[in-house]
Short mmCIF file of C-alpha atoms (C1' of nucleotides) in Angstrom, two decimals:
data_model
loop_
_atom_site.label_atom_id
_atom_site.label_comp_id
_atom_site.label_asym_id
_atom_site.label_seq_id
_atom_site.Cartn_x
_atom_site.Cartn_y
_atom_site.Cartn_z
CA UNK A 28 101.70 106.58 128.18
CA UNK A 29 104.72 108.55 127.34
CA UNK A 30 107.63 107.34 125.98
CA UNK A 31 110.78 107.85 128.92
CA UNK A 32 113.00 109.57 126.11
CA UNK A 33 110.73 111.79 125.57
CA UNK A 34 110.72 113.08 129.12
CA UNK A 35 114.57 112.43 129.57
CA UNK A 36 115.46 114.96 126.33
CA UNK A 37 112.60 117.24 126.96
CA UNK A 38 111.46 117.79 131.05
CA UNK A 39 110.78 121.08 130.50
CA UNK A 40 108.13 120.65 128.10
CA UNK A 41 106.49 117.52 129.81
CA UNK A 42 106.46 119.37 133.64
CA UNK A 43 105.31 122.65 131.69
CA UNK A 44 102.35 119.89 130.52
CA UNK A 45 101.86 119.13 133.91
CA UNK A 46 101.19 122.22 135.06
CA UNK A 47 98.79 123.01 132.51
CA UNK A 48 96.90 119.80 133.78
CA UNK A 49 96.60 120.62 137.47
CA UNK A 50 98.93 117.66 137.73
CA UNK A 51 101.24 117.24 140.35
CA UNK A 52 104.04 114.63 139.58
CA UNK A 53 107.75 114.80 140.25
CA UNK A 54 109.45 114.33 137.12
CA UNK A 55 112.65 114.51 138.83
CA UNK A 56 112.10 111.17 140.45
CA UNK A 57 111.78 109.47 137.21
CA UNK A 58 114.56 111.37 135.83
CA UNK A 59 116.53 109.70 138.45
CA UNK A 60 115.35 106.81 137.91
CA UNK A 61 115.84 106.28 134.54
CA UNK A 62 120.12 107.60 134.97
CA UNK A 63 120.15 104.77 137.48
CA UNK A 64 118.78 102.29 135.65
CA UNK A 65 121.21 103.30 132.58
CA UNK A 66 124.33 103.40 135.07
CA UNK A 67 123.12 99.58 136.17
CA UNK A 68 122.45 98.38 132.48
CA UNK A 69 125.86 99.83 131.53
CA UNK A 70 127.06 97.81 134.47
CA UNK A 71 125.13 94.78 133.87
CA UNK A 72 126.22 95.03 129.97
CA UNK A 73 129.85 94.60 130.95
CA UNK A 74 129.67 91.21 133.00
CA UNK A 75 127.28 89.42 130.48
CA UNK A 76 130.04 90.85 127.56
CA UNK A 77 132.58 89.02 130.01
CA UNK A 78 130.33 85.94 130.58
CA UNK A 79 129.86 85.30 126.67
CA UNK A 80 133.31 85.41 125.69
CA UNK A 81 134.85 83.63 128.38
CA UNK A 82 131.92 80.77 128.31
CA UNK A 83 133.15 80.35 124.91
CA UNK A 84 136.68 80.07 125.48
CA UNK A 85 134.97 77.04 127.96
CA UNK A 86 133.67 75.62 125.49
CA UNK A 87 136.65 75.39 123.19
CA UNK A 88 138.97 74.24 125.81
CA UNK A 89 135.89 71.36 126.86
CA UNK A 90 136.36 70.58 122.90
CA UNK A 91 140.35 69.95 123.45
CA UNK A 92 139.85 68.22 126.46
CA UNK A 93 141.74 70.83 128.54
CA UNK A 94 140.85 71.68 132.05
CA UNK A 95 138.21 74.58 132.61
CA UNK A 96 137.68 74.64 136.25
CA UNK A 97 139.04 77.43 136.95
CA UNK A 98 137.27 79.83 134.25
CA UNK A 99 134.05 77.91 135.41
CA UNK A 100 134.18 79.02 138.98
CA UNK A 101 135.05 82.79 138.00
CA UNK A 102 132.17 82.46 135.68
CA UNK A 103 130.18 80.95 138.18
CA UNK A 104 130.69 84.15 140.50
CA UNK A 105 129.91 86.42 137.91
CA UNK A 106 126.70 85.02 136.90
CA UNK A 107 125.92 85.47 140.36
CA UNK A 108 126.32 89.21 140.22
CA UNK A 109 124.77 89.40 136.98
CA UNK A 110 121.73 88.03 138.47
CA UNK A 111 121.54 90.54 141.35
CA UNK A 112 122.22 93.08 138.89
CA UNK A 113 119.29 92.31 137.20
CA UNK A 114 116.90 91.52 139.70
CA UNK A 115 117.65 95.20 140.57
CA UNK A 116 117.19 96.60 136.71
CA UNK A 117 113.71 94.83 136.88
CA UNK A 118 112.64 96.64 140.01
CA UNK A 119 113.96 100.01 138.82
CA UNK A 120 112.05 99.35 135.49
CA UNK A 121 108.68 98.84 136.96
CA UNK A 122 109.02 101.88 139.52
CA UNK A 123 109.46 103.82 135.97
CA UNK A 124 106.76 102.20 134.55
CA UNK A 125 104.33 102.41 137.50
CA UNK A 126 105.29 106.37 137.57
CA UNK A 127 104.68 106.39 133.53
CA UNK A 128 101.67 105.26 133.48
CA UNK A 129 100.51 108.07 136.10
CA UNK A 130 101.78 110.59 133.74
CA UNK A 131 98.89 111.70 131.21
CA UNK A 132 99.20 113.17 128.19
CA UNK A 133 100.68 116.20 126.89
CA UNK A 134 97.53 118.67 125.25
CA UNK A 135 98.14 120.10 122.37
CA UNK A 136 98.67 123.47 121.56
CA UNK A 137 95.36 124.49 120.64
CA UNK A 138 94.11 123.41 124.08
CA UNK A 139 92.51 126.55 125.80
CA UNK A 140 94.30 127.00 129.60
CA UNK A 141 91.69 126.04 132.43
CA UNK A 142 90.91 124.48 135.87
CA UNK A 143 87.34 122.93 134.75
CA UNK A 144 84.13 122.53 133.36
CA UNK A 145 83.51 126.62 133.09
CA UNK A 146 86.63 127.39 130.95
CA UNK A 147 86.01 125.14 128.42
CA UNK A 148 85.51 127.08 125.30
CA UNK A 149 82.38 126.77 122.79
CA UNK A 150 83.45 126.52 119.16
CA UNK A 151 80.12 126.02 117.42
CA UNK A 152 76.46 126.20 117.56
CA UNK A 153 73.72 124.77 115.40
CA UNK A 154 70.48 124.60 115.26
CA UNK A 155 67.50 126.31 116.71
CA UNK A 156 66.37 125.10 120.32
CA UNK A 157 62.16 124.85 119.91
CA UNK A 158 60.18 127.14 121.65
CA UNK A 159 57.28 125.95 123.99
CA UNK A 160 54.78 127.47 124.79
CA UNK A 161 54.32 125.79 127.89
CA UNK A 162 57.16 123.99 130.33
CA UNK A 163 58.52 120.62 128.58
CA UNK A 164 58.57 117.71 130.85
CA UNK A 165 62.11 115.77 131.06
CA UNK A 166 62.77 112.64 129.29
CA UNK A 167 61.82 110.49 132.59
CA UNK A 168 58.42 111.97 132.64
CA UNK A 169 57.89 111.47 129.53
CA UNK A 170 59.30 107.92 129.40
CA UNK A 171 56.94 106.72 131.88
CA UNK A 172 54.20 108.56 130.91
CA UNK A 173 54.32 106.56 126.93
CA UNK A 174 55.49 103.75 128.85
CA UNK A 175 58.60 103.40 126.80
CA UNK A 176 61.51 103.82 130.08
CA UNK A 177 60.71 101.89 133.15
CA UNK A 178 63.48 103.19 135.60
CA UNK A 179 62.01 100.97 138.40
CA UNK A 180 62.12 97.74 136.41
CA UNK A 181 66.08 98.57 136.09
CA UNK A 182 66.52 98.97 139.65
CA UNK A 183 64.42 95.79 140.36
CA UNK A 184 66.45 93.72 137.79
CA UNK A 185 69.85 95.01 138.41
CA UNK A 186 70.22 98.33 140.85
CA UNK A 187 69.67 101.89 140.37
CA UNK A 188 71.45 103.88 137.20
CA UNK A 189 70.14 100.67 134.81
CA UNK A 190 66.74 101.51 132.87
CA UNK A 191 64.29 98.75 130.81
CA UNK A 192 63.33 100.13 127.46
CA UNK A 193 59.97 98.81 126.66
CA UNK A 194 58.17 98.31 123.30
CA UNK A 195 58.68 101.75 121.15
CA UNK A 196 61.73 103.02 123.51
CA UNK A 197 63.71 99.31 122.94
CA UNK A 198 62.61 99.64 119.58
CA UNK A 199 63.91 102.99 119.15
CA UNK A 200 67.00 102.42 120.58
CA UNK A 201 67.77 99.77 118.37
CA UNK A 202 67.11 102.17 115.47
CA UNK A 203 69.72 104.60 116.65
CA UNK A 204 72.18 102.13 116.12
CA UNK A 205 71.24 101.24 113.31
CA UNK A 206 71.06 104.77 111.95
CA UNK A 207 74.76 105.79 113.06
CA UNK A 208 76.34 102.36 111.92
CA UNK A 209 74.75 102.35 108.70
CA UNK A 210 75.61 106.51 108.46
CA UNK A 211 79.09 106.20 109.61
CA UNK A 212 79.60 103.02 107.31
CA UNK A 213 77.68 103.90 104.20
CA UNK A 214 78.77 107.82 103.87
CA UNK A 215 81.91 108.31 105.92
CA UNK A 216 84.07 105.18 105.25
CA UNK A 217 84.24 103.73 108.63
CA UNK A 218 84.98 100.15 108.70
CA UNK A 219 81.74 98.66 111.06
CA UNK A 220 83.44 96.35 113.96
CA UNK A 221 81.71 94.19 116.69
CA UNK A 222 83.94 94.08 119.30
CA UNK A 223 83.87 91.90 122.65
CA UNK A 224 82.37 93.65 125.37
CA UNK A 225 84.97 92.12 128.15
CA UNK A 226 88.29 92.98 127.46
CA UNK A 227 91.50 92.39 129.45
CA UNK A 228 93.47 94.11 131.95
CA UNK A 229 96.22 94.70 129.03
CA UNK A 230 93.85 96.44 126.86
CA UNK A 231 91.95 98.53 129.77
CA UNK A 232 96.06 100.00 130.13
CA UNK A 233 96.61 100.26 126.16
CA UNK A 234 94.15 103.23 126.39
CA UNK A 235 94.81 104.34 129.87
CA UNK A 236 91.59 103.51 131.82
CA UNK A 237 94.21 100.83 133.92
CA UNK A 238 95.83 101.21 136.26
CA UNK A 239 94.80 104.88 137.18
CA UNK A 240 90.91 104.28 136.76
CA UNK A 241 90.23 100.72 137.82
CA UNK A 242 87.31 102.17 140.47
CA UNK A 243 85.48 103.10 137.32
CA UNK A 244 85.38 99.77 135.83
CA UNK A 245 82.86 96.66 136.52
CA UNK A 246 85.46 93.44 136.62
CA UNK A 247 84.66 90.03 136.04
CA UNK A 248 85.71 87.24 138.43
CA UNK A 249 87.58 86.14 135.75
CA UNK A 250 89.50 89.17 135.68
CA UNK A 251 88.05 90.66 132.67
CA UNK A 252 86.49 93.75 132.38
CA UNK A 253 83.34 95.29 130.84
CA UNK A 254 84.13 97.34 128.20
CA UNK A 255 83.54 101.47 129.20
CA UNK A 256 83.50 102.66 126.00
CA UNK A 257 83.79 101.16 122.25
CA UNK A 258 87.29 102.87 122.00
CA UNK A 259 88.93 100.52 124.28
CA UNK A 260 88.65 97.27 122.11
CA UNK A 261 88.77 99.01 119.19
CA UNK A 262 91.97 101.14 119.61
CA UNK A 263 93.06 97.95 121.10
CA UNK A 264 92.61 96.26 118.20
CA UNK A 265 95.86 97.10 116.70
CA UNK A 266 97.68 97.33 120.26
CA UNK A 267 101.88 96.54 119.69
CA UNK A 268 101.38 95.95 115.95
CA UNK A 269 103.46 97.75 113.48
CA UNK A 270 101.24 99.15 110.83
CA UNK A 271 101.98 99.43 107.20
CA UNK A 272 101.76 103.46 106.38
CA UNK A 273 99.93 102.41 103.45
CA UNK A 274 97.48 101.26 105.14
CA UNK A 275 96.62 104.44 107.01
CA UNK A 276 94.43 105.87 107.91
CA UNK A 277 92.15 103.46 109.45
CA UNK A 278 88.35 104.14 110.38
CA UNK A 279 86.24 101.85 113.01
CA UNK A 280 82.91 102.65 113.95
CA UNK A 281 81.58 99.94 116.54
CA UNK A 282 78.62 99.41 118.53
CA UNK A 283 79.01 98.06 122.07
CA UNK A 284 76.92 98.63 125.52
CA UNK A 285 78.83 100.79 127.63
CA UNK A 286 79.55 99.78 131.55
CA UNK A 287 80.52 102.28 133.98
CA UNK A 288 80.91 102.02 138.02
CA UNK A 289 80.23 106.46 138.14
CA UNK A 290 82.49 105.79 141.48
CA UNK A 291 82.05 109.28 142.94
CA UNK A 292 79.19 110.21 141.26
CA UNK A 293 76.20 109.18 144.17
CA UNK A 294 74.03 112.24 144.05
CA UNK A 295 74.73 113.53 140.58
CA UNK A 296 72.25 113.23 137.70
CA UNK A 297 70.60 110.45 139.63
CA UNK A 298 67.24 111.09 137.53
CA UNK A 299 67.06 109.59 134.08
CA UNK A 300 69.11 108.43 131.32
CA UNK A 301 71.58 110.70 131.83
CA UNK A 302 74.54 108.86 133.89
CA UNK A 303 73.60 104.76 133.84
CA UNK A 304 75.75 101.86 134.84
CA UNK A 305 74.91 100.38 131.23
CA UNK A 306 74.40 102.54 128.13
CA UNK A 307 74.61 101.68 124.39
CA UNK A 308 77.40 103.89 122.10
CA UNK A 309 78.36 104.12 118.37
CA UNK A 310 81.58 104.55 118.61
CA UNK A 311 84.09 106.26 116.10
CA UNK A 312 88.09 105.71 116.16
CA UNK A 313 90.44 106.68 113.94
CA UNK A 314 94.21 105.11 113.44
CA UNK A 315 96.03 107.82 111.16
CA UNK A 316 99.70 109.50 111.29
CA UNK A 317 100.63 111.67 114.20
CA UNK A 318 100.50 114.69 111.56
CA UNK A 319 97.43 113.67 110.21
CA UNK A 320 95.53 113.04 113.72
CA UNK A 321 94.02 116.59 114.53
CA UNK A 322 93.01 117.23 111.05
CA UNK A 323 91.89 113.69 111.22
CA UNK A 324 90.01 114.77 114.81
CA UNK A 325 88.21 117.40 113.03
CA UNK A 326 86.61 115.44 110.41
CA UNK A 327 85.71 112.65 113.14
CA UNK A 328 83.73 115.92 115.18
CA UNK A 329 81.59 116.14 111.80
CA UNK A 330 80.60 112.92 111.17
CA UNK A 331 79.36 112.90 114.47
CA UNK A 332 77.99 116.22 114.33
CA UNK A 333 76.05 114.32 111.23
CA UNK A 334 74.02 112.45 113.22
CA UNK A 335 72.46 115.10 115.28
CA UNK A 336 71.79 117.26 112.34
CA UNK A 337 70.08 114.44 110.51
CA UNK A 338 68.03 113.87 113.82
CA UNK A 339 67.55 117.91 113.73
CA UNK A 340 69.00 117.89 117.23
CA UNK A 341 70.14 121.22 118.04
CA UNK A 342 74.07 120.76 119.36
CA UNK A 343 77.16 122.74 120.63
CA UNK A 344 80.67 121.47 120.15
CA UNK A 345 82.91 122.48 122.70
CA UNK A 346 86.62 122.14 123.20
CA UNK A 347 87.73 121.36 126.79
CA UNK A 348 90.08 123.05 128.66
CA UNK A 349 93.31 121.87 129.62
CA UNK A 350 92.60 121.15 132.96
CA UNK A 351 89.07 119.05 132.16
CA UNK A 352 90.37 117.07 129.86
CA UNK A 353 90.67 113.01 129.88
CA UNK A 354 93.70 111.55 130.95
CA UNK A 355 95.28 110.06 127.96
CA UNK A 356 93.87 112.76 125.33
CA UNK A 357 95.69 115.62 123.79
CA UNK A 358 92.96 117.50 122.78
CA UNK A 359 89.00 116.83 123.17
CA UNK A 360 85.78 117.73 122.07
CA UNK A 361 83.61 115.90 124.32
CA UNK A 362 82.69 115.59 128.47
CA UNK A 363 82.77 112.21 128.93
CA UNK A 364 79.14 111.30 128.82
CA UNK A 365 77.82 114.36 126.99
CA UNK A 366 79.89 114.11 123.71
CA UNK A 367 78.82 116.80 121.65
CA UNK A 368 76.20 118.88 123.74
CA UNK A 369 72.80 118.40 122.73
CA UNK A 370 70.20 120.33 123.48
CA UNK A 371 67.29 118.65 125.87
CA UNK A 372 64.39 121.03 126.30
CA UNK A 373 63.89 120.60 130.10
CA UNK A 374 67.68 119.85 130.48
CA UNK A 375 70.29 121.73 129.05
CA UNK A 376 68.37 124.94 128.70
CA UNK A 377 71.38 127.29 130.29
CA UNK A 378 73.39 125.97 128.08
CA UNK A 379 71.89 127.42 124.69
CA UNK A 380 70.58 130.49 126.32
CA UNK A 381 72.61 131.57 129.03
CA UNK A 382 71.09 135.16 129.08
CA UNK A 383 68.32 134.03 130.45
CA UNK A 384 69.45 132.45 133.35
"C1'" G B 13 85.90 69.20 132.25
"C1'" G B 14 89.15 64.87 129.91
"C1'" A B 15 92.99 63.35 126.04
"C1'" G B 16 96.53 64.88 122.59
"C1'" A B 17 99.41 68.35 119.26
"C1'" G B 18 101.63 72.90 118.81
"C1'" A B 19 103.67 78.33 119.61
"C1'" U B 20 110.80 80.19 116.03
"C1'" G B 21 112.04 86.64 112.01
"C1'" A B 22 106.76 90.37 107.57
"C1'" C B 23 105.13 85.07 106.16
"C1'" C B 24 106.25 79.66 105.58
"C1'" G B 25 109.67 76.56 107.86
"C1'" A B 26 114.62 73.99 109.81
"C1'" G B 27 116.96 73.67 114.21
"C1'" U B 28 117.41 68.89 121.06
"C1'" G B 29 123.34 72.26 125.21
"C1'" G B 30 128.58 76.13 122.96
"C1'" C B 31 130.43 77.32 115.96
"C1'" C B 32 122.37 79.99 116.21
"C1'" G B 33 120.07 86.31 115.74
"C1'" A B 34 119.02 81.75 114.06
"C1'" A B 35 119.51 77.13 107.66
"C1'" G B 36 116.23 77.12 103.45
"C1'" G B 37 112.15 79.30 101.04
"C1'" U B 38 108.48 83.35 100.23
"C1'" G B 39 107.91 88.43 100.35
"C1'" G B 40 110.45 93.50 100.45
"C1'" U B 41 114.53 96.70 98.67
"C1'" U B 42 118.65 97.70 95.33
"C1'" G B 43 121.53 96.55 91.10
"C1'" C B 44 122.20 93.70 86.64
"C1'" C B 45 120.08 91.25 82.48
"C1'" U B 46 116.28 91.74 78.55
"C1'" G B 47 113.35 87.26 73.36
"C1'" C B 48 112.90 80.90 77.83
"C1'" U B 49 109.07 87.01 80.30
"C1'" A B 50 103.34 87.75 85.56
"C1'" A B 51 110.79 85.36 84.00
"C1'" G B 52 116.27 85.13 85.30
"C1'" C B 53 120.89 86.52 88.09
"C1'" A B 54 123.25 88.99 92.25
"C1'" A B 55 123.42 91.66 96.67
"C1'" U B 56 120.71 93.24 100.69
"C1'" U B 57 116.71 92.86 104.23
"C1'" G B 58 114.38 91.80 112.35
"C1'" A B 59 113.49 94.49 116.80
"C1'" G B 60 114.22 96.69 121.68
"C1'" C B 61 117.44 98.87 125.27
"C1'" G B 62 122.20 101.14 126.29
"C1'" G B 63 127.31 103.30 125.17
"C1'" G B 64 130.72 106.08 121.84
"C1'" U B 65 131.15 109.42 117.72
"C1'" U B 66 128.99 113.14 114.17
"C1'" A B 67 126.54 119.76 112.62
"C1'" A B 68 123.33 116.10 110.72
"C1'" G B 69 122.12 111.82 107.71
"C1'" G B 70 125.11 108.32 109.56
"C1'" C B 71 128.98 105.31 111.51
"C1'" C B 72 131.17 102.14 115.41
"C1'" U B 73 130.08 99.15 119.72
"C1'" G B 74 127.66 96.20 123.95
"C1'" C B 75 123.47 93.69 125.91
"C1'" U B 76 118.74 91.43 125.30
"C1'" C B 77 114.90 89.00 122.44
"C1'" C B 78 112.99 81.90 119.29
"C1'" G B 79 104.63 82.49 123.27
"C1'" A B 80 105.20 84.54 128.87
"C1'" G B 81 107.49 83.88 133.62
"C1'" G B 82 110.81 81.11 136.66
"C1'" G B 83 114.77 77.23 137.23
"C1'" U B 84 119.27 74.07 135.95
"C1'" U B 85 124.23 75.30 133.69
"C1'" C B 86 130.50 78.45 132.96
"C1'" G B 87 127.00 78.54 128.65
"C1'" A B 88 119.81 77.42 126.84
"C1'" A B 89 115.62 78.40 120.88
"C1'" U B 90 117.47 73.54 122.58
"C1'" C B 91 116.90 70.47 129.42
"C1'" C B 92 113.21 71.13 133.87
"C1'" C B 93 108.79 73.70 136.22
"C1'" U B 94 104.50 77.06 135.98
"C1'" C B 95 101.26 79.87 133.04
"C1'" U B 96 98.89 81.79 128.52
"C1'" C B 97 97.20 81.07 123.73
"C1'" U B 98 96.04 78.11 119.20
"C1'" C B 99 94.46 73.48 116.93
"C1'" U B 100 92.20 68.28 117.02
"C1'" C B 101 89.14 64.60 119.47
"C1'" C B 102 85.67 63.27 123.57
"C1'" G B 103 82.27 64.94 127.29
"C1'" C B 104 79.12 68.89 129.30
"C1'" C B 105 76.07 73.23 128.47
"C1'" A B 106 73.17 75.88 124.98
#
RNA sequence: GGAGAGAUGACCGAGUGGCCGAAGGUGGUUGCCUGCUAAGCAAUUGAGCGGGUUAAGGCCUGCUCCGAGGGUUCGAAUCCCUCUCUCUCCGCCA
């Protein structure tokens, strides 16, 4: 969320953001907004400076046993317009707030211009895709055929877009974890974090997903929510806490299963492991300076990049364009779901070779 | 689920209607001292939102904040109601 000064002593930058975004908010609602609510506070300010010192001239003459009355009914009638005053603040203060929090964040500089997906821009390459010499199946295939992903078995258990993983798959799986964690832990200083996998509706706003997103997000009866991503606990963890700069930067890495409604998405990548309901993520966050961060971003993009080298997964980092790019981020290196690209034979093909579409 | 206790500043901890943004201590900062030495002395040290002023650092000023929200009152950390969280004991489940 961005802060209202910023918007009040710079517009033009924030709408100029906007546009970049495809967004289309009127700042100059807010704008009015927030002079109103300083013309009531200024207002409001006045009458309470009024009802302090003359409720403790009360009290002194109460102390001498002089009469009051009068000063208490005055008082009495501006208390009364004090409250109205501020029942009014309030409601101008959450019509900011609700507009606020539709507002996402401004990209950064570096940010190539864009509508979508196509004019994201590829920054690196590695690795060799393998050559067959015959057509490779895709993962589901394959899955089924070793016995290892039983896509039925999800549906029958829970619905479609939720997948068993038998014997070597679960096994496997559990490796992967194990692998990044103990990478990200051992050789890049991450701090290793288990966090809850419900969270509440304050932290699902700390990092945006609420109140904009709430159709992507499985909620509890309880009101709680399952967590869509690692980051959201873990960026929560230090939500409205004041952090010692000496104790900067910090590094989390954190497993946690992944939930996700994919409102909107009926149709798309129905096949495979590609979009599920439930999906397991290591998860790396960062809590560093605002100078440090995109220095800070780039050495986050290699540890990660460290995993599918080690796995000799060929990859492709891209950065995404202005106008693909999450709502609360500033600058991005991953489609949600795809993180760094990786190469699947009977997948991704285009990707690596496009001349031979 | 039942019974009880509690929530105050970075931390500990006083405070039951006006003199409390809040005693005292710890910690932090600054200065002094330098043969009682992982010490002593002194000063200083919360935040948010506004307003004024300044080239700026800053300075002046108002309001709000004692878990959250509501109420009583001229006036609430203090009284009343609701909620949340923490702790202890009992039960239940595993």
């Amino acid at each position: 969320m961005l802060d209202i000064k910023l918007i009040r002593s710079n517009p033009e930058k924030v709408k100029e953001a906007l546009k970049k975004r495809k967004e289309k908010i009127n700042l100059e609602g807010i704008l009015k907004l927030d002079q109103e609510r300083r013309e009531l506070l200024l207002k409001a300010g006045a009458l309470k400076e009024k009802r302090n010192t003359v409720s403790e001239e009360i009290g002194k003459l109460k102390k001498e046993k002089k009469d009051a009355q009068e000063k208490i009914l005055a008082m009495k009638e501006v208390s009364t317009k004090i409250k109205e005053l501020d029942t009014l603040i309030k409601k101008v203060e959450e019509e900011i707030n609700k507009t606020l929090l539709e507002i996402p964040n401004i990209p950064h500089e570096s940010v190539p211009l864009g509508e979508d997906e196509k004019d994201n821009t590829e920054i690196k390459k590695w690795g060799e895709p393998r050559e067959f010499d015959f057509t490779p199946l895709p993962h589901w295939d394959i899955g089924e055929a070793l016995d290892i992903l039983d896509f039925e078995k999800g549906a029958k258990v829970a619905s479609a877009r939720f997948t068993v993983l038998k014997g070597m798959g679960a096994k496997l799986e559990r490796a992967l974890i194990n692998f990044m964690l103990d990478l990200h832990t051992n050789e890049h200083g991450y701090k290793e974090i288990f966090p809850p996998f419900l969270v509440n509706a304050e932290t699902m706003t700390g990092t945006g997903q609420l109140p904009k997103f709430e159709s992507d997000l499985f909620k509890c009866e309880n009101g709680l929510y399952l967590v869509p991503t690692a980051e959201v606990p873990l960026t929560n963890l230090h939500r409205q806490e004041i952090l010692n700069d000496d104790d900067l930067p910090l590094y989390y890495t954190a497993y946690t299963a992944c939930f996700r409604k994919e409102a909107g998405s009926y149709g798309k990548d129905v096949r495979g492991l590609i979009r599920q309901h439930q999906f397991n993520k290591v998860e790396l966050v960062k809590i560093c300076r605002p100078e440090d961060s995109y220095n800070e971003l780039e050495a986050l993009t290699k540890n990660a990049e460290e995993v599918l080298k080690r796995l000799e997964i060929p990859y492709r980092v891209i950065v995404l364009c202005t106008g693909d790019m999450g709502f609360s981020a500033a600058k991005t290196y991953c489609r949600p779901r795809k993180n760094i690209e990786r190469y699947h034979p009977a997948v991704t093909v285009k990707i690596f070779k496009p001349e031979e579409q």
